[in-house]
Tab-separated table of C-alpha atoms (C1' of nucleotides) in Angstrom:
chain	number	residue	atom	x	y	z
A	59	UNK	CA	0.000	0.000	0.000
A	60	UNK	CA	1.422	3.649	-1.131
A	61	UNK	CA	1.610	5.957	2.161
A	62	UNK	CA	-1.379	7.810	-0.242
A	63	UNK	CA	-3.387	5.026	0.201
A	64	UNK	CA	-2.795	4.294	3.780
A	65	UNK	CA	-3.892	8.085	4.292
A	66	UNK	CA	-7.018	7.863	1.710
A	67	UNK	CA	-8.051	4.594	4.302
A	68	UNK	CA	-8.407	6.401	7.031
A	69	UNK	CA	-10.041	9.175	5.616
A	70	UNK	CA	-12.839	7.258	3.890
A	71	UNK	CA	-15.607	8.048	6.546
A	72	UNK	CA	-15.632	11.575	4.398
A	73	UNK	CA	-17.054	10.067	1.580
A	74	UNK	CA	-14.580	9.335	-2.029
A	75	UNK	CA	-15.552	13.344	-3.228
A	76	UNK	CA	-14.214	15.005	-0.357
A	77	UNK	CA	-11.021	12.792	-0.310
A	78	UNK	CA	-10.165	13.810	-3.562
A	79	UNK	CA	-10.983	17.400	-2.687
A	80	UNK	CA	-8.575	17.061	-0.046
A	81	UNK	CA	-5.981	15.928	-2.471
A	82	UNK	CA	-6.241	18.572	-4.745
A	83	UNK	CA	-5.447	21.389	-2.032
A	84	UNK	CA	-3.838	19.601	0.879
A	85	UNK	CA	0.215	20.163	1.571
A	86	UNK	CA	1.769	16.842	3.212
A	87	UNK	CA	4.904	18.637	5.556
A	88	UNK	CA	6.690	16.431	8.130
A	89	UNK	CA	8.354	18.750	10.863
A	90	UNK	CA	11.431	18.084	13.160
A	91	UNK	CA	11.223	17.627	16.881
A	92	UNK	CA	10.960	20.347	18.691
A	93	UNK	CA	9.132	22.563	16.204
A	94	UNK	CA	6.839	25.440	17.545
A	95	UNK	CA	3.649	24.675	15.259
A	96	UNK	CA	1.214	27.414	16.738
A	97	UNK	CA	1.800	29.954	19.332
A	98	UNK	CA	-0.881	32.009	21.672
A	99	UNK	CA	-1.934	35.051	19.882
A	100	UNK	CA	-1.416	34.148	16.404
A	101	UNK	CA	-4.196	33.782	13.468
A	102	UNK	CA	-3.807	30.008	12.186
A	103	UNK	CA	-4.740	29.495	7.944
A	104	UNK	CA	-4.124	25.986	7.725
A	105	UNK	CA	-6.154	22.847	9.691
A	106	UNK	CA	-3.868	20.616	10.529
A	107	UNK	CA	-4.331	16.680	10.601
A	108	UNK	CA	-1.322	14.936	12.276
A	109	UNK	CA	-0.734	11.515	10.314
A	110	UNK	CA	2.378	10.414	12.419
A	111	UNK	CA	4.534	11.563	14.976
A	112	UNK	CA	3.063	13.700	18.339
A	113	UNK	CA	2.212	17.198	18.977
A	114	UNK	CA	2.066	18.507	21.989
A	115	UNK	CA	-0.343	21.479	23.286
A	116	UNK	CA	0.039	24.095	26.151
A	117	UNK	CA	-0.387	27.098	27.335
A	118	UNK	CA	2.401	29.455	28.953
A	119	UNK	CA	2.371	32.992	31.009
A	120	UNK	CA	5.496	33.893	31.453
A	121	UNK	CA	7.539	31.242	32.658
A	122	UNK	CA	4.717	28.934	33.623
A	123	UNK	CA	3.311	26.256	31.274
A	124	UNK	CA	0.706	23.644	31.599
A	125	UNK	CA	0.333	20.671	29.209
A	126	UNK	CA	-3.029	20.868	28.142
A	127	UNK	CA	-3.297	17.641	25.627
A	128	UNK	CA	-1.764	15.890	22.899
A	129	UNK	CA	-2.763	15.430	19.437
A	130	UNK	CA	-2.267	12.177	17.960
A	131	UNK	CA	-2.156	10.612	14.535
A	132	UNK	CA	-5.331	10.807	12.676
A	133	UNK	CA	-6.527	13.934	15.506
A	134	UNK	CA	-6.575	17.674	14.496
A	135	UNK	CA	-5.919	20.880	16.418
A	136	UNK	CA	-9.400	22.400	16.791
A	137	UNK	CA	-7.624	25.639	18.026
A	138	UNK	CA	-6.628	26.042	14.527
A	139	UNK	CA	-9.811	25.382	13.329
A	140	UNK	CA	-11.923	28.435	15.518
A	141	UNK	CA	-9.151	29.952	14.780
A	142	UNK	CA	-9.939	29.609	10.863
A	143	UNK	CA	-13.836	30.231	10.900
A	144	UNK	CA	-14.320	32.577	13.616
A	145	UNK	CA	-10.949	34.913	12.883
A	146	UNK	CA	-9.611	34.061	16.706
A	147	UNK	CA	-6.478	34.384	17.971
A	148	UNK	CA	-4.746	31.023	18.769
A	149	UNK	CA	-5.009	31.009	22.316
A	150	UNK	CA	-2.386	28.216	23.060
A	151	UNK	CA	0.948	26.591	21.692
A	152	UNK	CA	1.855	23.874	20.016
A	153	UNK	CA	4.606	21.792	19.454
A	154	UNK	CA	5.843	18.848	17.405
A	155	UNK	CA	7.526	16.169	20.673
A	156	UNK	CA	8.600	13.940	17.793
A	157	UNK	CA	9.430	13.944	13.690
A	158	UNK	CA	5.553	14.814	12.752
A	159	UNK	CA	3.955	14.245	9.621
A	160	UNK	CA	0.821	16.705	9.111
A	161	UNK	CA	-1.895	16.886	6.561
A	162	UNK	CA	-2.338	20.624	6.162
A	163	UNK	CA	-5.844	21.872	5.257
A	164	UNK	CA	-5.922	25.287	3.863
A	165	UNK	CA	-8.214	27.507	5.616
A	166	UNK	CA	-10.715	28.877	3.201
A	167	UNK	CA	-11.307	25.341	1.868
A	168	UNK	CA	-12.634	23.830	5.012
A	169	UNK	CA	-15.048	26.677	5.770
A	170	UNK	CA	-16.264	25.767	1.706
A	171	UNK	CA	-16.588	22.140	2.721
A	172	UNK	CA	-18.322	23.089	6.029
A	173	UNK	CA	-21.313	23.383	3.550
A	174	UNK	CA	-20.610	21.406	1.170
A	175	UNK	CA	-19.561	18.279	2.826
A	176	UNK	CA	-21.504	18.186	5.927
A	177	UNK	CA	-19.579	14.713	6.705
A	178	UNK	CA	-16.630	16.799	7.426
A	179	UNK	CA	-17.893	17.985	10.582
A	180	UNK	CA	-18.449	14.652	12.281
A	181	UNK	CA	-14.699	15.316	11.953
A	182	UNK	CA	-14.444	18.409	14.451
A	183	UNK	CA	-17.307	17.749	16.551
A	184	UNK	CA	-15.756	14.452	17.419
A	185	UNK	CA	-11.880	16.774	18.046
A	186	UNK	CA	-14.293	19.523	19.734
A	187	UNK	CA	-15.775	16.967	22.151
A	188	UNK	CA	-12.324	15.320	23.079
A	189	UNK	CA	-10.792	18.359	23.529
A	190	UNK	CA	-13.434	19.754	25.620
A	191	UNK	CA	-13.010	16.903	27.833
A	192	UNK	CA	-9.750	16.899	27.939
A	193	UNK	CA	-9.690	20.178	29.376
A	194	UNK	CA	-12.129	19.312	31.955
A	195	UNK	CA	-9.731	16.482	32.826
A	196	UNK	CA	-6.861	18.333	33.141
A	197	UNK	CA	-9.237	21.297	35.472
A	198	UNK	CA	-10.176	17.568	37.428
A	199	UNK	CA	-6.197	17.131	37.848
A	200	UNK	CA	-5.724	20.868	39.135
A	201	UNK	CA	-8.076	20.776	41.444
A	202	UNK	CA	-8.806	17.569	43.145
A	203	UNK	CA	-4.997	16.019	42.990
A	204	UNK	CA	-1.714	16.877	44.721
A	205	UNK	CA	1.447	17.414	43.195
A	206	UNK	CA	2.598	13.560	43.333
A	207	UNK	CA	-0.918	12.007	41.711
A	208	UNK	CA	-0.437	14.507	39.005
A	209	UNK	CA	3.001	13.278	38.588
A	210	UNK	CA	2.119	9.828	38.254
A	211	UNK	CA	-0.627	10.562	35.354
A	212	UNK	CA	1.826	12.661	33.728
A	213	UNK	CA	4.013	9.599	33.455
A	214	UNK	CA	1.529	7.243	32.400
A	215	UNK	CA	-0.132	9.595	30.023
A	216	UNK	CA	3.342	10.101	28.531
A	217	UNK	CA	4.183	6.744	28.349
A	218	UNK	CA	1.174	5.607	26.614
A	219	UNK	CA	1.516	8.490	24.212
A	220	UNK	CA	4.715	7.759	23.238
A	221	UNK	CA	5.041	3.781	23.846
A	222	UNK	CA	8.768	4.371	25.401
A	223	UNK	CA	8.426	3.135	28.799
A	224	UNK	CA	11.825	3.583	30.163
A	225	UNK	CA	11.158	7.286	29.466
A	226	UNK	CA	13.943	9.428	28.397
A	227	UNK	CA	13.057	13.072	30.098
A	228	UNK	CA	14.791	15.695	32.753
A	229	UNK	CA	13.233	16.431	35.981
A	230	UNK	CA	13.402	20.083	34.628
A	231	UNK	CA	11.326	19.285	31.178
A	232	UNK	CA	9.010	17.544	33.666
A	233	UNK	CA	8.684	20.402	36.161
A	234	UNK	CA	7.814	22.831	33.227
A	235	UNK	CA	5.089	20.962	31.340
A	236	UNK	CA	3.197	20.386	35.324
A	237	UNK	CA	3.599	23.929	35.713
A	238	UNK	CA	5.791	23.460	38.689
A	239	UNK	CA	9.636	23.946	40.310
A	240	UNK	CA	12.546	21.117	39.429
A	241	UNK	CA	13.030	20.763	43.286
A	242	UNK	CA	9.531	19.737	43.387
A	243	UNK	CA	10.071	17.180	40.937
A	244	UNK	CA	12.913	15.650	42.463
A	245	UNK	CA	11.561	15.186	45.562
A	246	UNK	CA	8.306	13.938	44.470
A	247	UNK	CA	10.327	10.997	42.047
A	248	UNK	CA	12.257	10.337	44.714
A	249	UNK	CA	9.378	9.612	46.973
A	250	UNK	CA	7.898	7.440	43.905
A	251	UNK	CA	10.630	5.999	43.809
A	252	UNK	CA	10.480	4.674	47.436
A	253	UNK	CA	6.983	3.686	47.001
A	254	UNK	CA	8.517	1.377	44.169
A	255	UNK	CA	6.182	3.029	41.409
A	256	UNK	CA	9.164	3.503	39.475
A	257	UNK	CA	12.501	3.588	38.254
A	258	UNK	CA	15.013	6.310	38.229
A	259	UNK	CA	17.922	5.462	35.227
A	260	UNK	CA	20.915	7.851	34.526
A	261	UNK	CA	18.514	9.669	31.845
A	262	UNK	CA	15.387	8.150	32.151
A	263	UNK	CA	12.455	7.453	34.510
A	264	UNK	CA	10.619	3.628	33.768
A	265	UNK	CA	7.296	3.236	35.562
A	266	UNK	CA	6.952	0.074	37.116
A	267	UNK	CA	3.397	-2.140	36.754
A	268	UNK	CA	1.000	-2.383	39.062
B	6	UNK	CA	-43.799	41.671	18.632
B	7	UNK	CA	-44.904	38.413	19.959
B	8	UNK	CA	-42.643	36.349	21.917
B	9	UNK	CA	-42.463	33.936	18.913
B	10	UNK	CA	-40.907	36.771	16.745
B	11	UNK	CA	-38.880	38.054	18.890
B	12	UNK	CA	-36.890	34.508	19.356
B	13	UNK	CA	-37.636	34.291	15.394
B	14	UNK	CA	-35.530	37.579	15.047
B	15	UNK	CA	-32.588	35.922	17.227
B	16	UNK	CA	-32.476	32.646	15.240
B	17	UNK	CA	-32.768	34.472	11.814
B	18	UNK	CA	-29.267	33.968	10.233
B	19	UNK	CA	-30.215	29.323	10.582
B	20	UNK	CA	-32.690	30.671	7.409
B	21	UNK	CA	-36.309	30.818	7.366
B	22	UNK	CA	-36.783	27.436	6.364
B	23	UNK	CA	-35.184	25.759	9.062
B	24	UNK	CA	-36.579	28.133	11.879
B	25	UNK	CA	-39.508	27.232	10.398
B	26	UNK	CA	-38.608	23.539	11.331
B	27	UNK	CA	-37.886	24.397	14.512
B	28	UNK	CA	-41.135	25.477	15.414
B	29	UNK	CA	-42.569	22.296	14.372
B	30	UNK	CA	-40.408	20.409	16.611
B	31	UNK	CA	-39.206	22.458	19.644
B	32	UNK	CA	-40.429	23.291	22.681
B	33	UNK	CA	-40.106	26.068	24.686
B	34	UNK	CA	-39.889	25.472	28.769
B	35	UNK	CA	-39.457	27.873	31.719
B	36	UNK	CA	-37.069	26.453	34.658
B	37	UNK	CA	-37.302	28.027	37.930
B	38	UNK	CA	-34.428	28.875	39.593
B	39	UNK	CA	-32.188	26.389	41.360
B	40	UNK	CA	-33.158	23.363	38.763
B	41	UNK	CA	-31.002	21.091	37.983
B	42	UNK	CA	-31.170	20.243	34.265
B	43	UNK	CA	-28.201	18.318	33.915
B	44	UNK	CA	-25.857	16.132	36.247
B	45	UNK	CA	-23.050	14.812	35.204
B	46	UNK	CA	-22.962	11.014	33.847
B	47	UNK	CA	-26.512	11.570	32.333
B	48	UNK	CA	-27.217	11.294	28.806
B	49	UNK	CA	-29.064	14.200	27.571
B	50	UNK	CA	-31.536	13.602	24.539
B	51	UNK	CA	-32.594	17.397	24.172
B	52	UNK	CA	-30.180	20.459	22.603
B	53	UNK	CA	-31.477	23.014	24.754
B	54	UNK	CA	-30.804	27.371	23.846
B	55	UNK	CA	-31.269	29.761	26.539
B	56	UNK	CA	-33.866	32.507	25.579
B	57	UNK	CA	-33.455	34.130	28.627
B	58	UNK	CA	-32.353	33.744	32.226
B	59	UNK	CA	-29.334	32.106	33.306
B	60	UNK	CA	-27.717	28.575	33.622
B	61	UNK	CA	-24.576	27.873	35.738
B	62	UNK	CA	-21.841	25.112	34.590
B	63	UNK	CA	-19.567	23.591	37.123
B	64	UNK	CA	-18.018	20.193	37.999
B	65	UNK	CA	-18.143	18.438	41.178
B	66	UNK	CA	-16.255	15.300	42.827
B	67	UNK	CA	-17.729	14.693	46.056
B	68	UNK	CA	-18.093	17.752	47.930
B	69	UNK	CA	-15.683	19.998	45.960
B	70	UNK	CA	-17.425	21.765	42.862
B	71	UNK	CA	-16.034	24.385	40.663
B	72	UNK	CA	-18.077	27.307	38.346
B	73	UNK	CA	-16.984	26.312	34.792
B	74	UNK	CA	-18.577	29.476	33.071
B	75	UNK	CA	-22.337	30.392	32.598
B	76	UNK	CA	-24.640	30.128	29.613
B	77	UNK	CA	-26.034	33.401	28.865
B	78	UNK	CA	-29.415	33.883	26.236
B	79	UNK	CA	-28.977	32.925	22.861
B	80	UNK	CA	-26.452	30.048	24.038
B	81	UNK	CA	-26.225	26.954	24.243
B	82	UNK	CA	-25.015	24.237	25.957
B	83	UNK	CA	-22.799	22.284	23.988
B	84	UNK	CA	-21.919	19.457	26.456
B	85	UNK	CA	-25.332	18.763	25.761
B	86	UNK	CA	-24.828	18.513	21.927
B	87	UNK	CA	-21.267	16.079	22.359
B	88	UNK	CA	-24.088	13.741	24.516
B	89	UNK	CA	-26.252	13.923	21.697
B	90	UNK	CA	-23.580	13.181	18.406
B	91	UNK	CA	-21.514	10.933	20.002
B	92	UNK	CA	-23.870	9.444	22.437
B	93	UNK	CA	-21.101	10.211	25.684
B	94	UNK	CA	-22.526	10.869	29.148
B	95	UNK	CA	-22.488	14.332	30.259
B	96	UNK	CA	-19.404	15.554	32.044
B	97	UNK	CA	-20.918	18.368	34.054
B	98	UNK	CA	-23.637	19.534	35.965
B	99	UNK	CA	-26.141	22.096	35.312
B	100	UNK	CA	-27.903	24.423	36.983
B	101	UNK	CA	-30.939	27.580	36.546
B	102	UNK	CA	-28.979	30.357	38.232
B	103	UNK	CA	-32.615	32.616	37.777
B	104	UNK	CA	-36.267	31.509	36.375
B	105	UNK	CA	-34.711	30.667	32.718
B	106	UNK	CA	-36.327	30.242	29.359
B	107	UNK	CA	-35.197	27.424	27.334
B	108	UNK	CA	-35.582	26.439	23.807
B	109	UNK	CA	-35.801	22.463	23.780
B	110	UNK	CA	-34.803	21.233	20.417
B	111	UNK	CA	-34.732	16.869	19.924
B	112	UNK	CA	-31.288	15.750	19.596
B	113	UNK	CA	-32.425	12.956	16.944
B	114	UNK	CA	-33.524	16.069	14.851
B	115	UNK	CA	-30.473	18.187	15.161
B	116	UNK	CA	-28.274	15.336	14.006
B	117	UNK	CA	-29.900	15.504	10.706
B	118	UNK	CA	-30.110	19.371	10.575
B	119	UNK	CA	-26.396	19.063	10.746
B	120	UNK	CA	-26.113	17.591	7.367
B	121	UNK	CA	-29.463	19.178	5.468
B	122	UNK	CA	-28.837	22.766	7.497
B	123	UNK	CA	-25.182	23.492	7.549
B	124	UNK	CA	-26.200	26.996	8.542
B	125	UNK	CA	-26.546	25.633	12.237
B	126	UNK	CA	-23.042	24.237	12.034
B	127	UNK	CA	-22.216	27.824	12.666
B	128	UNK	CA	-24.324	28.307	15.835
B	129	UNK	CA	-22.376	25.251	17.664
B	130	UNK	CA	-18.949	25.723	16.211
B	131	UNK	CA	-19.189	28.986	18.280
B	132	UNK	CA	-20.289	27.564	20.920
B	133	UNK	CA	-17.716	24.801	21.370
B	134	UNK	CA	-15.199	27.573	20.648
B	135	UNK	CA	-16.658	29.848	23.173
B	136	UNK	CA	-16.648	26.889	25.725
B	137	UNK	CA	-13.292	26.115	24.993
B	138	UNK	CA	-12.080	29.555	25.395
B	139	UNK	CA	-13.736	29.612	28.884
B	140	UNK	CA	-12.157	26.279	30.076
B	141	UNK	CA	-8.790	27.676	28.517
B	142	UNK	CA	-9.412	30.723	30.908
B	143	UNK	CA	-10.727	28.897	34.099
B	144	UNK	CA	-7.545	26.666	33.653
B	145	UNK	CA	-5.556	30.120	33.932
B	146	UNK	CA	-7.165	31.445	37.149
B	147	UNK	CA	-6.477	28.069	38.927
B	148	UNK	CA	-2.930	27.875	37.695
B	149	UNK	CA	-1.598	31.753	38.013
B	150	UNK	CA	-3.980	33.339	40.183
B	151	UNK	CA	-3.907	33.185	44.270
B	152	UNK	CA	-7.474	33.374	45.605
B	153	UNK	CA	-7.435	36.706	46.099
B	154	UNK	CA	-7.662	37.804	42.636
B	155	UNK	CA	-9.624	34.828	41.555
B	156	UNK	CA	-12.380	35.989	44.072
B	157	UNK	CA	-12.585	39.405	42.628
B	158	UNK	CA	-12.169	38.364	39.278
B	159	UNK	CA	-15.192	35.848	40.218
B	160	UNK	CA	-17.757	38.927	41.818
B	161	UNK	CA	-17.021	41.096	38.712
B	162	UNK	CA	-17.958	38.470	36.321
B	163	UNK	CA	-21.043	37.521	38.044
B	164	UNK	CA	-22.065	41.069	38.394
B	165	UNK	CA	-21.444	41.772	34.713
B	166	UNK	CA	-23.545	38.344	34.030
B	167	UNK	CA	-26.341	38.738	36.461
B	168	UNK	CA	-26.876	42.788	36.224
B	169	UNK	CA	-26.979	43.416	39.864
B	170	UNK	CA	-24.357	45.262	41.905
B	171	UNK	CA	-24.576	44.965	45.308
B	172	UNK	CA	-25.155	41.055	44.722
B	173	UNK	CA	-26.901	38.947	46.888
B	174	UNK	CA	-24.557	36.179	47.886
B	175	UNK	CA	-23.592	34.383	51.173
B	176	UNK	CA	-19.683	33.640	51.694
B	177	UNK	CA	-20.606	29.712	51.795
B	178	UNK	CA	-22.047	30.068	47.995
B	179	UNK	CA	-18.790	31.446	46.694
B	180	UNK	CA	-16.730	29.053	48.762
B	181	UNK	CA	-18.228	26.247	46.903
B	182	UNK	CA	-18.135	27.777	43.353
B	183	UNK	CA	-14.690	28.814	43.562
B	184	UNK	CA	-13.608	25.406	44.976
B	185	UNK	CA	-12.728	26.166	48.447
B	186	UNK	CA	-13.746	26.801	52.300
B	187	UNK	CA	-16.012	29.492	53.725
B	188	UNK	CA	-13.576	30.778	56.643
B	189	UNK	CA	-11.127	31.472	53.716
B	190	UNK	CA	-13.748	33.452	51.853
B	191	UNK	CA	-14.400	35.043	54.914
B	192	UNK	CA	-10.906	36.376	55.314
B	193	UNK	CA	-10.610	37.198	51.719
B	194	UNK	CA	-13.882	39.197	51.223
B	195	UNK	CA	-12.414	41.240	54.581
B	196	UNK	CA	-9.126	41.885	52.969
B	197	UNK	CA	-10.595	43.216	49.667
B	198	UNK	CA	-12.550	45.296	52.116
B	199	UNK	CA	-10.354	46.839	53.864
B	200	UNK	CA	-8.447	47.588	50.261
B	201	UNK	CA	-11.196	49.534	49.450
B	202	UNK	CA	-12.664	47.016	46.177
B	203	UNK	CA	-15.441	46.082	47.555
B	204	UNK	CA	-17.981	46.254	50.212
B	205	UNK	CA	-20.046	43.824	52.674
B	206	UNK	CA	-23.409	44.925	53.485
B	207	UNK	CA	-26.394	42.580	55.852
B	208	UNK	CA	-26.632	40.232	53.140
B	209	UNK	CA	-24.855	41.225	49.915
B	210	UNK	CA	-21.554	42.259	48.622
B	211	UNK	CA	-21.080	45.617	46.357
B	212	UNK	CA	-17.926	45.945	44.299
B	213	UNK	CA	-16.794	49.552	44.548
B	214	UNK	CA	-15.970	50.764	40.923
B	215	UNK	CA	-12.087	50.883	40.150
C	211	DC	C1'	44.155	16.869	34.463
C	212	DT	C1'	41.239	20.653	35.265
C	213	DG	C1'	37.386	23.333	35.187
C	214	DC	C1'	32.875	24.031	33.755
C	215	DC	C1'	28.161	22.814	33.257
C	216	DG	C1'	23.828	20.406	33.336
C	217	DG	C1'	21.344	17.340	36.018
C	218	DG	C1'	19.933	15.798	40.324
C	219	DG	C1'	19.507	15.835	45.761
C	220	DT	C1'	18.557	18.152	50.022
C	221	DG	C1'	17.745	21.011	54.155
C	222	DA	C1'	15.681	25.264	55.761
C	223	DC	C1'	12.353	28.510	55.321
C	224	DT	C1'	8.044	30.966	53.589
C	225	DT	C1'	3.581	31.483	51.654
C	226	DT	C1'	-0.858	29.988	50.709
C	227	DG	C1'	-4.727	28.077	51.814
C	228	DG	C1'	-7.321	24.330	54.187
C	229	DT	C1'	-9.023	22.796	58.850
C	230	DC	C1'	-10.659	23.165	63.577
C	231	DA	C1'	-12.746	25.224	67.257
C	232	DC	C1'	-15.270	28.529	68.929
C	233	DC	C1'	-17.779	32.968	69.245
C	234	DG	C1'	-21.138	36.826	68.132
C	235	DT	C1'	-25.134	38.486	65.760
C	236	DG	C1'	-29.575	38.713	63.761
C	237	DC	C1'	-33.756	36.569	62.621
C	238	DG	C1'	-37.775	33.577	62.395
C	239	DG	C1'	-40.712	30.196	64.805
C	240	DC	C1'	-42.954	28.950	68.747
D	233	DG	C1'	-38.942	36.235	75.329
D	234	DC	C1'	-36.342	32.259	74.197
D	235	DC	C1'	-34.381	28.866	71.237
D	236	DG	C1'	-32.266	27.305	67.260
D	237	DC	C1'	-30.052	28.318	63.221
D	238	DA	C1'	-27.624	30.362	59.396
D	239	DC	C1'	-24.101	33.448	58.587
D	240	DG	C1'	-19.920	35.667	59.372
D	241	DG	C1'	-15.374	36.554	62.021
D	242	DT	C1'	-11.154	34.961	64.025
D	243	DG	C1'	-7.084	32.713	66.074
D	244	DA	C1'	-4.282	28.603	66.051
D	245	DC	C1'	-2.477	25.178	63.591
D	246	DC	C1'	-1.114	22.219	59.627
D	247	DA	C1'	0.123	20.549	55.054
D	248	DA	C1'	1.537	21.300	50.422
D	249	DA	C1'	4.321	23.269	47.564
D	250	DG	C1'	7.333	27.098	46.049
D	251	DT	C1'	11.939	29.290	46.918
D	252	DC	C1'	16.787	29.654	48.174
D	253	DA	C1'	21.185	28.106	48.854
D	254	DC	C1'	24.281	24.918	48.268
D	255	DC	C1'	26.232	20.299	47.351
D	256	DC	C1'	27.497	16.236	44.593
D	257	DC	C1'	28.391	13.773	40.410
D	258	DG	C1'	29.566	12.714	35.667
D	259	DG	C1'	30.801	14.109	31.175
D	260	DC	C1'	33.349	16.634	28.191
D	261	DA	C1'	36.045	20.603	26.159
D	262	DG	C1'	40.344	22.596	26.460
DNA sequence: CTGCCGGGGTGACTTTGGTCACCGTGCGGC
DNA sequence: GCCGCACGGTGACCAAAGTCACCCCGGCAG
């Protein structure tokens, strides 16, 4: 199967037209690690569709960041998309974590489709729902967990999302994507440590199971 | 103008045709305050649009709950609309504020006004977006404001949504919407006081302007 | 070999806010 | 008038987490 054809499969649901709309007008780009894809404040003209790879999403004040959510293959940034049909500033970041591949969707296009393709929007009602409750997950996390819970999810969140289980990540990159201080972070892994929850390597933390 | 025409006027830009359709179908109720309409884990079957009053969002894990954002008239409630698409249980609780108006539209109805009327596409892509924006924001006051600010910040809001300035609130209420203890409202409400923002009378609170 | 630097560990201290106990006041019911 | 009750005020105390200062270790550039 051509990589086209793996990407045509799991589009079908849009209906054979649509796909081949999306062909005509759609830019494949794969980014590097690390890449800043969106940042707050900014108007977005492309709708993004990550195929491969991981891209993170947060928001930052000053020197204080929260993760927020990832987006996965086959998910989209809705961000970009009110950002699209309603003119709205982006109001987070995002960032590729790994080599990403992404399906770009020029702007003008969707909001055609919108009308024209109402199968589209199964699309981002489905990305607006998850992302909705990801949010109210992550208010969930603020408010009703302490600092060492939160660690823990983080951890297995991360480690699902990635599939590396010995993970390979600082206690500083850690500290910034809670929203907290590296001290913290240290002494919280050390105390998970003790509990035998997991594993701290030379550059890498493993969760244990159970 | 009747009532009808007046709501008529609201919903004009969804196109005579389907407002027309929606006054075969809907159905207006009036709520009285204090009525719950929506706990969480429910599955809703009805899209409902506030015509007027007011309807307060918030989570709640045992006896900690936290104000999410209100739905003002001519809103909706789109948790209500990710029950209805994607069949998922509610993930919130809600809640009359005041006597409010609602506009009951079938969710088995909506789901195929979403592909013959994309017009409405518009009405709940702003809404999601609006949501979004709100959770983006309530995530900000828990994670870089102290209580302090996010208790003034929470007053002015519900002044500007409810219209009345010297508000008619006990410190117990606003414990629980903001997420935390009455003795620590207490001591707050006194502080902002004696800074001159505000003011306590029998059995209200006034913010001072400035 | 030396010196620097990034990562991690740690003790001491502070701030914030949650908890407890207890009190005063005003009001409605009886 | 008296009781009970909801509301608000307050002091004492505690726990969580943020901050500061400083240390150790290992790797690597010179």
């Amino acid at each position: 199967m051509t990589k086209q054809q793996t990407i045509a499969t799991k589009l079908n649901y849009l209906g054979k037209e649509l796909v081949d709309k999306i062909w005509n007008v759609a830019d494949i780009k794969t980014f590097a690690a690390g890449t800043e894809l969106v940042r707050e404040g900014q108007y977005v003209k492309v709708i993004p569709i990550v195929l491969s790879g991981l891209v993170k999403v947060f928001t930052q004040i000053e020197d204080k960041e929260l993760l927020l959510y990832y987006i996965q293959p086959e998910q989209s940034c809705i961000m970009s998309f009110s950002s699209c049909l309603n003119q709205e500033k982006s109001k987070i970041f995002a960032l590729t974590e790994e080599t990403t591949e992404v399906l770009l969707l020029p702007a003008e296009q969707v909001t055609q489709w919108v009308t024209q393709h109402p199968a589209i929007n199964k699309l981002f009602y489905q990305q607006y729902d998850l992302r909705y409750s990801e949010l109210i997950d992550t208010i969930h996390h603020l408010l009703y967990h302490k600092l060492d819970k939160r660690l823990l999810d983080y951890l297995t969140e991360k480690i699902k999302v990635t599939g590396k289980n010995p993970l390979k990540i600082t206690h500083k990159e850690i500290a910034t994507e809670l929203g907290t201080a590296r001290e913290v972070v240290s002494r919280l892994v050390k105390k998970l440590e003790r509990q035998g929850l997991l594993q701290q390597h030379h550059d890498s933390i493993a969760l244990l199971p159970q």
